[in-house]
CSV table of C-alpha atoms in Angstrom, one decimal:
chain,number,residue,atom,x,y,z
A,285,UNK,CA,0.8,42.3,20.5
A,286,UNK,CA,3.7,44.8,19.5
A,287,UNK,CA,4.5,43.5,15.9
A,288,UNK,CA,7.7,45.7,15.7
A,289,UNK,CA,9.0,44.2,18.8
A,290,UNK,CA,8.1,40.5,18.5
A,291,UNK,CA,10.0,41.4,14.6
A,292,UNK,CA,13.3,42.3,16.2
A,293,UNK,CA,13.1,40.0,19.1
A,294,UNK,CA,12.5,37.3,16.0
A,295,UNK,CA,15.7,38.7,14.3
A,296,UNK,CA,17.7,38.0,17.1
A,297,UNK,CA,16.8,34.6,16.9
A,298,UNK,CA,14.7,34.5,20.6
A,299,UNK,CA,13.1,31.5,20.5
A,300,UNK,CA,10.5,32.2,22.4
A,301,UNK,CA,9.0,35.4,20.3
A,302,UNK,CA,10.0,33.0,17.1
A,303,UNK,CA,7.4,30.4,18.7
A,304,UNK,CA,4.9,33.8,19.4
A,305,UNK,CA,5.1,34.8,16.5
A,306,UNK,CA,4.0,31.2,15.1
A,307,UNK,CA,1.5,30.7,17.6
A,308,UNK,CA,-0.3,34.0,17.1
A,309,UNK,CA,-0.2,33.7,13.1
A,310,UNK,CA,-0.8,29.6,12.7
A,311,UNK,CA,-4.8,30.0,12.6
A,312,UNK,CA,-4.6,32.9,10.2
A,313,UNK,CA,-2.4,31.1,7.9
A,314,UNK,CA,-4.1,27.6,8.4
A,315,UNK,CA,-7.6,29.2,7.5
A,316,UNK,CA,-6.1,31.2,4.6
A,317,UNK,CA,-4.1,28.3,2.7
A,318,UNK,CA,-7.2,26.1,3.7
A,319,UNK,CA,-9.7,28.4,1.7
A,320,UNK,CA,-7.5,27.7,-1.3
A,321,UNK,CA,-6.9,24.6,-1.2
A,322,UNK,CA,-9.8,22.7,0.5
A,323,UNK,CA,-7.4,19.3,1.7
A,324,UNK,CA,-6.0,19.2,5.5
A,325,UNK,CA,-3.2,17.4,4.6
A,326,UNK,CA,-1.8,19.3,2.0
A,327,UNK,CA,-2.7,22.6,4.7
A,328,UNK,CA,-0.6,21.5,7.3
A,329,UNK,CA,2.5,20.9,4.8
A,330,UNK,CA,2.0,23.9,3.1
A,331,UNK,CA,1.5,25.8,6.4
A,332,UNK,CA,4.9,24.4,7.2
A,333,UNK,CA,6.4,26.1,4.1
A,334,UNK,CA,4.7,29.4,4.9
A,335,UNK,CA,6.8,29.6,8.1
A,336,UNK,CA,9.8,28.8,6.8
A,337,UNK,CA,9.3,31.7,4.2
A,338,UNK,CA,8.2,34.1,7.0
A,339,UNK,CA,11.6,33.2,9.2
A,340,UNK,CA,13.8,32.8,6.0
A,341,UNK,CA,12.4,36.5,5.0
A,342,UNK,CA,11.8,37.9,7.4
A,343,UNK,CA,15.4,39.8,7.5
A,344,UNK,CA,14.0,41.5,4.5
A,345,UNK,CA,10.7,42.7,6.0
A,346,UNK,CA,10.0,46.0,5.9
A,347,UNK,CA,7.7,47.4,8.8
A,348,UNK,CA,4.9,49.9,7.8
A,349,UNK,CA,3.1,49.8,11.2
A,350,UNK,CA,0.6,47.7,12.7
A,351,UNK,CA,-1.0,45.0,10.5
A,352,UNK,CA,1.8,45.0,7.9
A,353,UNK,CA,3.3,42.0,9.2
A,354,UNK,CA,-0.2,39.9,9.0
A,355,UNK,CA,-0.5,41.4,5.6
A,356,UNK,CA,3.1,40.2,4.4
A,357,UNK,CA,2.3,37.1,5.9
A,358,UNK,CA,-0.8,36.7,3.9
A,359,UNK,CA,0.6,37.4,0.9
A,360,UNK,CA,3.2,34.3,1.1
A,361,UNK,CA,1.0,32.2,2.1
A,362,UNK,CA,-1.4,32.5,-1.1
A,363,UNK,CA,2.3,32.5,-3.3
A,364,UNK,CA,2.2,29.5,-1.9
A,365,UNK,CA,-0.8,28.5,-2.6
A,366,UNK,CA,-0.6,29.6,-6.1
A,367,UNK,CA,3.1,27.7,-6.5
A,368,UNK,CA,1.5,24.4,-5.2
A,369,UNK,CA,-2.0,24.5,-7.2
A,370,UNK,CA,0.3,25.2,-10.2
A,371,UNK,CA,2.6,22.1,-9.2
A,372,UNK,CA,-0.8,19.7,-8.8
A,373,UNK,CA,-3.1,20.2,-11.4
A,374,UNK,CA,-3.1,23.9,-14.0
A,375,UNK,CA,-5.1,26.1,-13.0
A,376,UNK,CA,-8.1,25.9,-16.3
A,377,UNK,CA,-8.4,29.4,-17.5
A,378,UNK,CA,-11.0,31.0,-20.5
A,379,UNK,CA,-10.3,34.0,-22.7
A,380,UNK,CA,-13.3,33.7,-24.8
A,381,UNK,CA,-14.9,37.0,-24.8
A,382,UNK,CA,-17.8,35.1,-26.7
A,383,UNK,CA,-18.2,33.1,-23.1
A,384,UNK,CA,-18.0,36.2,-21.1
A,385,UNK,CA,-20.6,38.1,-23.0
A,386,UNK,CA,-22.8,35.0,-22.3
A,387,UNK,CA,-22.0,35.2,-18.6
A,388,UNK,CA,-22.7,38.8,-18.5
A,389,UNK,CA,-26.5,38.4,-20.3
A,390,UNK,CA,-27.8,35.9,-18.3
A,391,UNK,CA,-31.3,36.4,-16.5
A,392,UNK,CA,-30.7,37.5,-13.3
A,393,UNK,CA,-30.8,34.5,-10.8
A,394,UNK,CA,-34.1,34.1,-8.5
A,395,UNK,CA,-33.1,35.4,-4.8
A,396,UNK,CA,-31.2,32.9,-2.5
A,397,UNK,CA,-33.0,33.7,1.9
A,398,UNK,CA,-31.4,31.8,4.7
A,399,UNK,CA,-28.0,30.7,3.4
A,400,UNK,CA,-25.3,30.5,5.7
A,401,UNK,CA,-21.7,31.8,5.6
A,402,UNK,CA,-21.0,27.8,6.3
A,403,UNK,CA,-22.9,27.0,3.5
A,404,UNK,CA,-21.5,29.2,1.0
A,405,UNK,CA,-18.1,27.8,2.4
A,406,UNK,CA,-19.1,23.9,1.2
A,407,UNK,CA,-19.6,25.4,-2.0
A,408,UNK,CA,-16.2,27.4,-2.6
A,409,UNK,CA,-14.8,24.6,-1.3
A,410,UNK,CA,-15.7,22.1,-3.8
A,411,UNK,CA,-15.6,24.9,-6.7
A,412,UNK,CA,-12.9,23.7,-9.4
A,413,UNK,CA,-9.8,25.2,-8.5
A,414,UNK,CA,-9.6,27.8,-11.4
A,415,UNK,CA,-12.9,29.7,-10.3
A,416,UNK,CA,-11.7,29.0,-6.7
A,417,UNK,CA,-8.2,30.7,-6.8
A,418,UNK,CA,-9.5,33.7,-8.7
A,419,UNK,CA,-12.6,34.1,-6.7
A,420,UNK,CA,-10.5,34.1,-3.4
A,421,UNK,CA,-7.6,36.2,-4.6
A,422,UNK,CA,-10.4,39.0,-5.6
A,423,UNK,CA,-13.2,38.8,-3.6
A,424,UNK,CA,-11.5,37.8,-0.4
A,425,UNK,CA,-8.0,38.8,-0.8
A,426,UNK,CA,-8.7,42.0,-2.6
A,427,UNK,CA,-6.6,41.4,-5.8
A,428,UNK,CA,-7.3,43.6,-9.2
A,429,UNK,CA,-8.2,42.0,-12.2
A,430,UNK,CA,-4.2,43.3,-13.4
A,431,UNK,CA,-3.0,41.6,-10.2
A,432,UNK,CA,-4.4,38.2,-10.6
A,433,UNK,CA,-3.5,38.9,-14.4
A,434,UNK,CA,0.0,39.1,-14.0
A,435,UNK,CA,0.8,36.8,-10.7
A,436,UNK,CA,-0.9,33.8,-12.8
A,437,UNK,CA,0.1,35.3,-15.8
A,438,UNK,CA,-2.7,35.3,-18.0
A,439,UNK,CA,-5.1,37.8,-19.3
A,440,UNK,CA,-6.8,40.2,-17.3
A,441,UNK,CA,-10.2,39.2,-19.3
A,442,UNK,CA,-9.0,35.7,-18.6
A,443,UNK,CA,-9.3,36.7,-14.6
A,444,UNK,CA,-12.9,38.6,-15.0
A,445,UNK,CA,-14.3,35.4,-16.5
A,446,UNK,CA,-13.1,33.2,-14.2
A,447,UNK,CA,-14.4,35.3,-11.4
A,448,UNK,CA,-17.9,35.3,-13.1
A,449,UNK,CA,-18.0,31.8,-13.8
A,450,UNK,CA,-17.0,31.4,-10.2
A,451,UNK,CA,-20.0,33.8,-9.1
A,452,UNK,CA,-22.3,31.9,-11.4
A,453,UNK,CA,-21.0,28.0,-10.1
A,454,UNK,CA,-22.1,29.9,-6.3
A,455,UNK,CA,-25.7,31.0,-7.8
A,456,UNK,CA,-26.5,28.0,-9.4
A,457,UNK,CA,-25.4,25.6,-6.4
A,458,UNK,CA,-27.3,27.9,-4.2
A,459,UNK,CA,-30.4,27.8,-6.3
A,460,UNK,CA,-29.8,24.0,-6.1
A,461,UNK,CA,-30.3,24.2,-2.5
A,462,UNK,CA,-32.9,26.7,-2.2
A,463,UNK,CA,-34.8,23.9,-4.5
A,464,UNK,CA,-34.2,21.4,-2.4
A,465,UNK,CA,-35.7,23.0,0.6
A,466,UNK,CA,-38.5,23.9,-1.3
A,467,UNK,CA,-39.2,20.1,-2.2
């Protein structure tokens, strides 16, 4: 697919590459705002809000060659994300440097053989949303530290606590299973 030409054929207001360019972005954006979120319902509606963004914006779009457009894209769908999660329920955020250090000495945690991606997916899933959205926006969505800092606006040691309370809530959830199969 050509992005710069389904982008002007879009500005023109063709229909058809309007409704290509939905079609050939819906799964990406579904699957993204799902990972943050976790609830089909509130997916689809704020899957719906993406692409009115996209076609509001999309004027103002600049083009920087292929896979700029799915990276633009991505990037308002986890503002919206972020704008709904902060509408529901605040995000719960740390800055005791006290808990990180005790985060950062902990014994190692014994080594987790045959998880799946799947499983690892449950656990994010169910992962309170504060760990969740920072763990996502780092690890999977390659945000800094400073990013995540200043689109959520707290600290950047805030955002490195949450991201390893949100690797430690994985370990420990694995271990759990890993116990189970054992017994």
């Amino acid at each position: 697919m050509n992005e710069k030409l389904l982008i002007d054929e879009c500005l023109l207001n063709l229909k058809v590459a309007q409704r290509k360019l939905f079609d050939s972005y819906y799964d990406f954006v579904f699957k993204k705002v799902y990972s943050y979120l976790s609830n089909a319902h509130d997916t689809e509606d704020i899957v719906l809000q993406v692409f009115n963004k996209i076609f509001q914006n999309l004027p103002a779009f600049e083009w920087r060659g292929e896979g700029s457009l799915k990276k633009w894209i991505s990037t308002i769908a986890i503002n919206q994300c972020l704008s709904f999660l902060k509408q529901r329920k605040p995000i719960l955020h740390f800055s005791d440097s006290a808990e990180m250090e005790e985060l950062l000495s902990e014994e190692n945690v014994s080594e987790i053989d045959d998880i799946s991606a799947d499983q690892i997916m449950v656990i994010i899933e169910k992962m309170p949303s504060g760990y969740k959205t920072i763990f996502l926006m780092n690890v999977v969505d390659e945000y800094t530290h400073s990013e995540i800092a200043e689109i959520l606006n707290i600290s950047r040691n805030t955002s490195k606590s949450q991201l390893l309370k949100a690797k430690k809530y994985i370990l420990n959830e694995l271990n759990k299973m890993k116990s189970c199969k054992i017994n």
